[in-house]
PDB file of C-alpha atoms in Angstrom:
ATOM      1  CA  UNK A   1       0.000   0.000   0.000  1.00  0.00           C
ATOM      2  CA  UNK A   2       1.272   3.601  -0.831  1.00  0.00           C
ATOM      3  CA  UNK A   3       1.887   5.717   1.947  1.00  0.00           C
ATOM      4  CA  UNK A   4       3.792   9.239   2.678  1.00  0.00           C
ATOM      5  CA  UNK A   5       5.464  10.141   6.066  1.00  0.00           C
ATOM      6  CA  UNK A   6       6.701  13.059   7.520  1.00  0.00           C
ATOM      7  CA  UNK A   7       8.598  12.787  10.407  1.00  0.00           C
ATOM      8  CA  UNK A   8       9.003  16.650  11.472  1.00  0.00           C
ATOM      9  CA  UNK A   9       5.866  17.941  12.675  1.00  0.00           C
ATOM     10  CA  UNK A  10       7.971  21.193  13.377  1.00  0.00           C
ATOM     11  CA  UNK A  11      10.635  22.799  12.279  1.00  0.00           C
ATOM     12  CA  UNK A  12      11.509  26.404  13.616  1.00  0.00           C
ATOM     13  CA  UNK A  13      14.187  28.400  11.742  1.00  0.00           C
ATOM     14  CA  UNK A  14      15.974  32.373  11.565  1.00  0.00           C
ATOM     15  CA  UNK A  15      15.068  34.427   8.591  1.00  0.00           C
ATOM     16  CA  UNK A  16      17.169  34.128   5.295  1.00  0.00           C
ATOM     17  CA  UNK A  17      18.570  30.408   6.276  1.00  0.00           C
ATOM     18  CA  UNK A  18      18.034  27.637   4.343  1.00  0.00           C
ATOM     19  CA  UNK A  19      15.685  24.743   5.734  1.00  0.00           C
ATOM     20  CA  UNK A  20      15.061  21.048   4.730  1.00  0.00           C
ATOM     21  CA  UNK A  21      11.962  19.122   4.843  1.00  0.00           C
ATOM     22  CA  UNK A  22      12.010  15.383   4.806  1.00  0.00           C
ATOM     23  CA  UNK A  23       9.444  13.138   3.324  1.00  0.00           C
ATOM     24  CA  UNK A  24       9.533   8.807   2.329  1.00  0.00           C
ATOM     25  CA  UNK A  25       7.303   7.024   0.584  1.00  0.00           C
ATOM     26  CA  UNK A  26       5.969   3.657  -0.113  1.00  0.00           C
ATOM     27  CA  UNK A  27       4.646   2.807  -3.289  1.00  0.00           C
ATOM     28  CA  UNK A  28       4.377  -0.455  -5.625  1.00  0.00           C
ATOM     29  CA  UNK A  29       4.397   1.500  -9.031  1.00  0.00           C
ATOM     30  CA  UNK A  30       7.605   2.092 -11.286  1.00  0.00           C
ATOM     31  CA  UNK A  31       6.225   5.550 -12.031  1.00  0.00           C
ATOM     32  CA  UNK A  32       4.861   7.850  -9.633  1.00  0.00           C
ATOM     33  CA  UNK A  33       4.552  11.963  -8.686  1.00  0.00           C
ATOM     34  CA  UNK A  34       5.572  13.584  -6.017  1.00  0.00           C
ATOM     35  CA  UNK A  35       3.900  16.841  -4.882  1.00  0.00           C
ATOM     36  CA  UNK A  36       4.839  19.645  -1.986  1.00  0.00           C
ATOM     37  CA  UNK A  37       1.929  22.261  -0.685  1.00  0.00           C
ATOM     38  CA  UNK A  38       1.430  24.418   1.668  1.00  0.00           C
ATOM     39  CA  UNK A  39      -1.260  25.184   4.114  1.00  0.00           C
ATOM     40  CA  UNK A  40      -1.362  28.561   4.893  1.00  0.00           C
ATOM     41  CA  UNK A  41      -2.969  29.967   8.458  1.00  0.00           C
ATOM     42  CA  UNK A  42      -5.886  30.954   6.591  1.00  0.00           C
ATOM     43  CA  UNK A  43      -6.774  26.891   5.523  1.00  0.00           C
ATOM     44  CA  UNK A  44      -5.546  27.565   1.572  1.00  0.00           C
ATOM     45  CA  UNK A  45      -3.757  24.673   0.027  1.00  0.00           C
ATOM     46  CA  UNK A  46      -1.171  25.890  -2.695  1.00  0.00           C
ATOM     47  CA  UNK A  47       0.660  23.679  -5.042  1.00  0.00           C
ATOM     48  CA  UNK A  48       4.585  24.418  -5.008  1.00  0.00           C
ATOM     49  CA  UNK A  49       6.904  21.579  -6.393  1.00  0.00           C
ATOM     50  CA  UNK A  50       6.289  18.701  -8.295  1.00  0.00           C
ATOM     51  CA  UNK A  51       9.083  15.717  -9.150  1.00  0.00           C
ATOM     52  CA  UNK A  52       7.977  12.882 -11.572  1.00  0.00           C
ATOM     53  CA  UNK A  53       9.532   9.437 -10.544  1.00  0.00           C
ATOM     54  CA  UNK A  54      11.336   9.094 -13.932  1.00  0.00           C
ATOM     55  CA  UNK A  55      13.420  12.123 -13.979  1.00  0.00           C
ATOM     56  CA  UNK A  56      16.472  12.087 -12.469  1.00  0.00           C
ATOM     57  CA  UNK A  57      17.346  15.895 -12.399  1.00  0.00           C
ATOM     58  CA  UNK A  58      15.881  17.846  -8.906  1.00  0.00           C
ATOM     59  CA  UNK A  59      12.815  20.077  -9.998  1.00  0.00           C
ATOM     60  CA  UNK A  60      13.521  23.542  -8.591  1.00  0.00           C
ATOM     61  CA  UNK A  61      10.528  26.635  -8.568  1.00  0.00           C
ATOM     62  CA  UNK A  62      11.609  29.676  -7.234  1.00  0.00           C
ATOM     63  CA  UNK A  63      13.172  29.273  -3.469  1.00  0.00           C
ATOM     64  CA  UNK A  64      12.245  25.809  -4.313  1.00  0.00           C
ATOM     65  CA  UNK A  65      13.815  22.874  -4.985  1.00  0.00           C
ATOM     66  CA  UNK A  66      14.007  19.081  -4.170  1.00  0.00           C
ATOM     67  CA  UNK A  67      16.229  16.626  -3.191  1.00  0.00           C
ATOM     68  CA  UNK A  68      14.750  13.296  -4.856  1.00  0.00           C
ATOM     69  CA  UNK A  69      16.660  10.514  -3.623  1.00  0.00           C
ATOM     70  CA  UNK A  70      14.942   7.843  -5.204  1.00  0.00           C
ATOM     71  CA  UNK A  71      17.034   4.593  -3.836  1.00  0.00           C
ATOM     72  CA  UNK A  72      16.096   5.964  -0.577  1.00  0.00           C
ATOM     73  CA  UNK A  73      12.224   6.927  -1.609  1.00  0.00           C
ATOM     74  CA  UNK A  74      13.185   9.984  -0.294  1.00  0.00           C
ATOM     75  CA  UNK A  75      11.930  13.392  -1.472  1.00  0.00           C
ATOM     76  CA  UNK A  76      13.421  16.336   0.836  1.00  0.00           C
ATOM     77  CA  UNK A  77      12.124  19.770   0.421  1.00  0.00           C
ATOM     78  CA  UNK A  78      14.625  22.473   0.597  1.00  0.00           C
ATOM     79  CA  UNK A  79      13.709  26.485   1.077  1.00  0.00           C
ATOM     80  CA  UNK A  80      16.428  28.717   0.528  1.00  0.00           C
ATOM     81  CA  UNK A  81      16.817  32.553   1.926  1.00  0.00           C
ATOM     82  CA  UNK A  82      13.326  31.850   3.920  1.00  0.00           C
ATOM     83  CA  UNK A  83      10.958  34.858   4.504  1.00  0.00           C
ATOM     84  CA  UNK A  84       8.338  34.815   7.131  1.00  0.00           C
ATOM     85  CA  UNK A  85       5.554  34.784   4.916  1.00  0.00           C
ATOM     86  CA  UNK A  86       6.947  30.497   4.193  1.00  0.00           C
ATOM     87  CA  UNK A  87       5.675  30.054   7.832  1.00  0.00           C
ATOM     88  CA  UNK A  88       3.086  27.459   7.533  1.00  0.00           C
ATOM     89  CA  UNK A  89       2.582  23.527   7.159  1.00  0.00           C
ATOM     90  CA  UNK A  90       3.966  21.384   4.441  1.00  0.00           C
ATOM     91  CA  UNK A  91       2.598  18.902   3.106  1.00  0.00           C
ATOM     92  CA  UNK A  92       4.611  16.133   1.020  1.00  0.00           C
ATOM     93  CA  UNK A  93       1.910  14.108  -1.057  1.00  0.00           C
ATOM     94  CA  UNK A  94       2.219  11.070  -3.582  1.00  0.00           C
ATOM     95  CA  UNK A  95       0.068  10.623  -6.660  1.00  0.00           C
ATOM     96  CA  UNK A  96      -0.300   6.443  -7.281  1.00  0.00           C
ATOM     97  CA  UNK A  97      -1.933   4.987 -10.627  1.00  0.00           C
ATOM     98  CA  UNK A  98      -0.754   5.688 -13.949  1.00  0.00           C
ATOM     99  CA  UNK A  99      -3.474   8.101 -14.993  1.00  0.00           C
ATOM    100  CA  UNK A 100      -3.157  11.331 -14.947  1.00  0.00           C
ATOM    101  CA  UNK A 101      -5.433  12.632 -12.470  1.00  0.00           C
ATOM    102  CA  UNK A 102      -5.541   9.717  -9.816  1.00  0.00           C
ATOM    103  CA  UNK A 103      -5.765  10.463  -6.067  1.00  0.00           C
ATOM    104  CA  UNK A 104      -2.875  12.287  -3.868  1.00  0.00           C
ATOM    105  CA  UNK A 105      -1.566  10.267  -1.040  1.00  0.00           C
ATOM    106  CA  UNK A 106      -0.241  12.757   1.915  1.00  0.00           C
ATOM    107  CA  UNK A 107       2.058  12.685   4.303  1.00  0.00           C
ATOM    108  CA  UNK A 108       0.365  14.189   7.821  1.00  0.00           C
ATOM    109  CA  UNK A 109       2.670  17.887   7.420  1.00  0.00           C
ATOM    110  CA  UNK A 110       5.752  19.783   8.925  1.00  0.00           C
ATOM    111  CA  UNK A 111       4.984  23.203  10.867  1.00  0.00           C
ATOM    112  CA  UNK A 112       7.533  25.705  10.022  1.00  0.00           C
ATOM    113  CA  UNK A 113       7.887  28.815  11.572  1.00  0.00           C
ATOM    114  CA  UNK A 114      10.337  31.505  10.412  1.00  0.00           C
ATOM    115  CA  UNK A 115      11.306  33.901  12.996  1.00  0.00           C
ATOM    116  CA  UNK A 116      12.726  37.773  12.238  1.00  0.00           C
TER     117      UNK A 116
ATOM    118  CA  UNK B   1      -8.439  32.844 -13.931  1.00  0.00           C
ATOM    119  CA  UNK B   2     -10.900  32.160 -11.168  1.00  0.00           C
ATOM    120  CA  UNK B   3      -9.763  29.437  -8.664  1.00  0.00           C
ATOM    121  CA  UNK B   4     -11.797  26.435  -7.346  1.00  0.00           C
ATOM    122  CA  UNK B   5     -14.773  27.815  -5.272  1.00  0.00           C
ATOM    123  CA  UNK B   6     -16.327  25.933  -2.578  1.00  0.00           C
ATOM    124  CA  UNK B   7     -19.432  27.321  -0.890  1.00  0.00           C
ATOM    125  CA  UNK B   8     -20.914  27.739   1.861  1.00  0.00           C
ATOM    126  CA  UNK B   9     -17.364  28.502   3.890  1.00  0.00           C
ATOM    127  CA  UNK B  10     -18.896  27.485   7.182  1.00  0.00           C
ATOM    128  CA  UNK B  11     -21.949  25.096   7.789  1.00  0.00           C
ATOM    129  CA  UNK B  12     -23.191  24.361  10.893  1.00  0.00           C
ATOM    130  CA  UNK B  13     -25.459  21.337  11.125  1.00  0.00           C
ATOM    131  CA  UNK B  14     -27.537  19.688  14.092  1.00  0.00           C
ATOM    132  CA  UNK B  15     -26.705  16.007  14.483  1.00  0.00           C
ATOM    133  CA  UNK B  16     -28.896  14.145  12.146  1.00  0.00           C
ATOM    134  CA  UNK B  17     -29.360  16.615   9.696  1.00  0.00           C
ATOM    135  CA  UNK B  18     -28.549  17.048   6.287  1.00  0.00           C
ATOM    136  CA  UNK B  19     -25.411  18.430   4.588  1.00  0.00           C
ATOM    137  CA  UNK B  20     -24.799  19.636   0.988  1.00  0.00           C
ATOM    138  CA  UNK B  21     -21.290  20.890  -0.077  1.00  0.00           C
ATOM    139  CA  UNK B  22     -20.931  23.017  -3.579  1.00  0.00           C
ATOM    140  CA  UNK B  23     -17.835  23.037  -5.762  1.00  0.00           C
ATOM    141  CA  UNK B  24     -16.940  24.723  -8.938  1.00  0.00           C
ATOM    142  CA  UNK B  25     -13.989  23.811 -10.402  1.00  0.00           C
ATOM    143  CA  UNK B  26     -11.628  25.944 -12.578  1.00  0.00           C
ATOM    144  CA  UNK B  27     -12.884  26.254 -15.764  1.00  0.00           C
ATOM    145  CA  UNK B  28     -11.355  23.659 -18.271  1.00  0.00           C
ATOM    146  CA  UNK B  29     -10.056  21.298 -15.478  1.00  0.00           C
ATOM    147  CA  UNK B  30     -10.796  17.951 -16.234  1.00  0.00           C
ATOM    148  CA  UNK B  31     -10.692  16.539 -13.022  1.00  0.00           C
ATOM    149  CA  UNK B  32     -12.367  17.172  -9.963  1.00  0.00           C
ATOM    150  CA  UNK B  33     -11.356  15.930  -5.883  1.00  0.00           C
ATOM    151  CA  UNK B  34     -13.364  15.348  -2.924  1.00  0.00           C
ATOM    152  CA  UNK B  35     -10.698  15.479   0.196  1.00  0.00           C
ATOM    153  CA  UNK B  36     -11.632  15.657   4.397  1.00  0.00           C
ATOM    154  CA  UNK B  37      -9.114  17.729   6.876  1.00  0.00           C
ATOM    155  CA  UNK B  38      -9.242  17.033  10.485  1.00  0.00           C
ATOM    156  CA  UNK B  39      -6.906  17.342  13.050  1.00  0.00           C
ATOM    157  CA  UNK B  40      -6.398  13.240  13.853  1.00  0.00           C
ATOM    158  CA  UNK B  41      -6.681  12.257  10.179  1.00  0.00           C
ATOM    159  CA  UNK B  42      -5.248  14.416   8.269  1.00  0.00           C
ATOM    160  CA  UNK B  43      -5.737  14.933   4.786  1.00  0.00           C
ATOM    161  CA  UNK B  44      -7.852  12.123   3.621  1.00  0.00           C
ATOM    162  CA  UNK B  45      -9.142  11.148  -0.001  1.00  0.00           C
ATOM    163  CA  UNK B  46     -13.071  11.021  -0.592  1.00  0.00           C
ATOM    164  CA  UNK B  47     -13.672  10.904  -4.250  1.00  0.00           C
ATOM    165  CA  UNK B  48     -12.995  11.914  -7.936  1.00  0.00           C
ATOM    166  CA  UNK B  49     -14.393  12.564 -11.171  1.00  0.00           C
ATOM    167  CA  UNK B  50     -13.056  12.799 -14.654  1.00  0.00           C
ATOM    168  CA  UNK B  51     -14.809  13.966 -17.419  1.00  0.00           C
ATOM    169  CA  UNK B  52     -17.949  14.603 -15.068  1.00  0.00           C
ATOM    170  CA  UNK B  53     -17.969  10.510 -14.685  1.00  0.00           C
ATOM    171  CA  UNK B  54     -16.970   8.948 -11.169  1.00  0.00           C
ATOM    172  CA  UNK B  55     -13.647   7.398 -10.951  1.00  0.00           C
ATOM    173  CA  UNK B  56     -12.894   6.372  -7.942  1.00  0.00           C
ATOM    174  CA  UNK B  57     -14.855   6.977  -4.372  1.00  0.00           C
ATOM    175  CA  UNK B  58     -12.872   4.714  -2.314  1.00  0.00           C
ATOM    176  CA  UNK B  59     -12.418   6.890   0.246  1.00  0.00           C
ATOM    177  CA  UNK B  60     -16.346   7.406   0.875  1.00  0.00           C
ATOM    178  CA  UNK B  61     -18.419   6.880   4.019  1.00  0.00           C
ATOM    179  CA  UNK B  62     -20.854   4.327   1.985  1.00  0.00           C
ATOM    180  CA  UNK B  63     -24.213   4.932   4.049  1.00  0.00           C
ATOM    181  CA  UNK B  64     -24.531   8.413   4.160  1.00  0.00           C
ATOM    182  CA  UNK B  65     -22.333  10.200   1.862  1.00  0.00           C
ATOM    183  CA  UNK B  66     -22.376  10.858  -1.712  1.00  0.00           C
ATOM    184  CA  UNK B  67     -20.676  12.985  -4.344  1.00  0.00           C
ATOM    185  CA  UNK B  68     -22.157  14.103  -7.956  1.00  0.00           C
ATOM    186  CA  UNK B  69     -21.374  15.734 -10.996  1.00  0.00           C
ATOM    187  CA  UNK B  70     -23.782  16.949 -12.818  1.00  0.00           C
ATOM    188  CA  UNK B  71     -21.990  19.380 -15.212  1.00  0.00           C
ATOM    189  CA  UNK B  72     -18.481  20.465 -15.945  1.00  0.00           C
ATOM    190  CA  UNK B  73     -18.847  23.325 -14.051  1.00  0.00           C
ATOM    191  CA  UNK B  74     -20.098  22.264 -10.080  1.00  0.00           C
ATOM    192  CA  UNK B  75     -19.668  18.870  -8.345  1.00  0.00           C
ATOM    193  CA  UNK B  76     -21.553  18.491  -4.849  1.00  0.00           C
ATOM    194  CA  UNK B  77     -20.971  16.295  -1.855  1.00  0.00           C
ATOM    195  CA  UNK B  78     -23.754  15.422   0.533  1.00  0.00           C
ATOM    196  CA  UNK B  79     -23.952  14.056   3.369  1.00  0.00           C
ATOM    197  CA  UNK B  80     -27.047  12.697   5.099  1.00  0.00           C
ATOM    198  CA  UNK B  81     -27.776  12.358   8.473  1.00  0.00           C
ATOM    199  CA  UNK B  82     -24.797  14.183   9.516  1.00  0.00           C
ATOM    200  CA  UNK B  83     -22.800  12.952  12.782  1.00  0.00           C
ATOM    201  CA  UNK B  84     -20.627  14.692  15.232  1.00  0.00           C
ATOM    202  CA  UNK B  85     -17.976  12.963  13.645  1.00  0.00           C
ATOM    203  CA  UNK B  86     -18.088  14.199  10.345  1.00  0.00           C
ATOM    204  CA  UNK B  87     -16.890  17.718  11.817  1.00  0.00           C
ATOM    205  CA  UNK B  88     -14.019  18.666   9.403  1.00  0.00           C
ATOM    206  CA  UNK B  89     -12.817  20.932   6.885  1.00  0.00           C
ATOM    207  CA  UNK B  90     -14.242  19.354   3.324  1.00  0.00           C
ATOM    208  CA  UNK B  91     -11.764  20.560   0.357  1.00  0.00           C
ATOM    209  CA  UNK B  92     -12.054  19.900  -3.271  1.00  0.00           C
ATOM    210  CA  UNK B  93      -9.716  20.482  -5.736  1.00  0.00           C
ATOM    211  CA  UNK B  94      -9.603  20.245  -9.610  1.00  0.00           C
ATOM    212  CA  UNK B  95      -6.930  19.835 -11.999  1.00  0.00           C
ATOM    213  CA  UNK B  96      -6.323  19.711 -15.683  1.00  0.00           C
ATOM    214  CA  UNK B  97      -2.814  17.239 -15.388  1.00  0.00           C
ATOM    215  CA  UNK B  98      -1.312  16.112 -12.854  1.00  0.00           C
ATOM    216  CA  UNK B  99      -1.052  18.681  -9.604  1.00  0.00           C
ATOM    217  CA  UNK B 100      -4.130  19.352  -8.290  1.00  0.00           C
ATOM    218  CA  UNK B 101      -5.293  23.001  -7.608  1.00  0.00           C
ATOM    219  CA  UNK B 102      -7.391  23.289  -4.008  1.00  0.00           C
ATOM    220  CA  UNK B 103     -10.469  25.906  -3.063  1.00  0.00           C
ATOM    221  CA  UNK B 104     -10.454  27.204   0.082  1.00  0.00           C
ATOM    222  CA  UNK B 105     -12.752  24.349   2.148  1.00  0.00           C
ATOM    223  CA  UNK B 106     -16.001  23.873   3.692  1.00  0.00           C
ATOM    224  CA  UNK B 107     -15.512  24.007   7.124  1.00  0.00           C
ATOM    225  CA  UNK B 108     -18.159  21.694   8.110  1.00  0.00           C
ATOM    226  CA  UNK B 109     -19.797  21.455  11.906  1.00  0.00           C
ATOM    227  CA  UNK B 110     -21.819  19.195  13.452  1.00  0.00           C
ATOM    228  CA  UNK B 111     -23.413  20.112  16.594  1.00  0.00           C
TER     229      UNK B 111
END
């Protein structure tokens, strides 16, 4: 069975450092997604990073990037230069099936809080 | 570009009553998810359309919840008979490929 975990509830960092978010999987299929959101205090759910199983180069968006270890079924997040405004949960999610639009799997989130 | 709108924001429900959740998808998004948010579960799968046609509601209640799609344009989840229980935050999300693109929830609860 697929299944995403988080082991850092929280993670509390300085302004402008660099911070890394961990995140395994399970999974049975030879091709998979993996996803990154965030949950802001408000409740909203943004999209932020995606890395597809097959590609072996780390996606990067922005302050973004990844750290796909795929031996491992590891897929860290990494922030760089952090601003408060990243303060808020992250979730690491897996997409299973070979459609396209199948369901996310998620891990259960990482707090961060970015302090001035 | 509009994104996913879910209303009402808040519902408020006796126990035993009935719930109906509304969700309109971002226009030309062929897929449409059901997801629940609570504190103990997390974030837990429900159900999903494609093309307007049910896919895959594995994650469903069986007895007293349901999900449609009538048009490309709104899906709705209902729950009957509503139970302290089913207290959460009710998201949906649609998406045309791949990641999926979330509305801000239903926070749905049950007195």
């Amino acid at each position: 069975a697929q299944k995403v975990t988080q082991t850092q509830t929280s993670i509390s960092v300085m302004e402008k450092t660099t911070v890394t978010m961990d995140c395994v999987y399970e999974t049975q299929d030879s091709s998979y997604f993996l996803f990154w959101y965030k949950q802001t205090a408000s409740g909203e759910i943004v999209f932020l990073i995606r890395q597809d199983s097959y590609k072996k180069e780390n996606a990067t968006v922005g302050h973004y990037s990844l750290n796909f270890q795929k031996p491992k079924s590891s897929i860290g997040l990494i922030i760089t230069a952090t601003q408060i405004e990243d303060s808020a949960v992250y979730f690491c999610a897996m997409r299973e099936g070979v459609g396209d639009n199948s369901k996310l799997i998620w891990g259960l989130g990482t707090s961060l809080v970015v302090n001035p | 570009n509009a994104g996913v709108i879910q209303t009402p924001r808040h519902k408020v429900t006796g126990k035993g009553q009935e719930a109906t959740l509304w969700c309109e998808p971002i226009s030309g998004h062929s897929a449409v998810f059901w997801y629940r948010q609570t504190i103990v579960q997390g974030l837990e799968f429900l159900t999903y359309f494609r093309n307007q046609a049910p896919i895959d509601d594995s994650g469903m209640p069986k007895e007293r919840f349901s999900a449609q799609m009538p048009n490309q344009s709104h899906s709705t989840l209902k729950i009957q008979s509503t139970q302290p229980q089913d207290s959460a935050v009710y998201l949906c999300a649609s998406s045309p490929r791949g990641e999926q693109y979330f509305g801000p929830g239903t926070r749905l609860t049950v007195l």
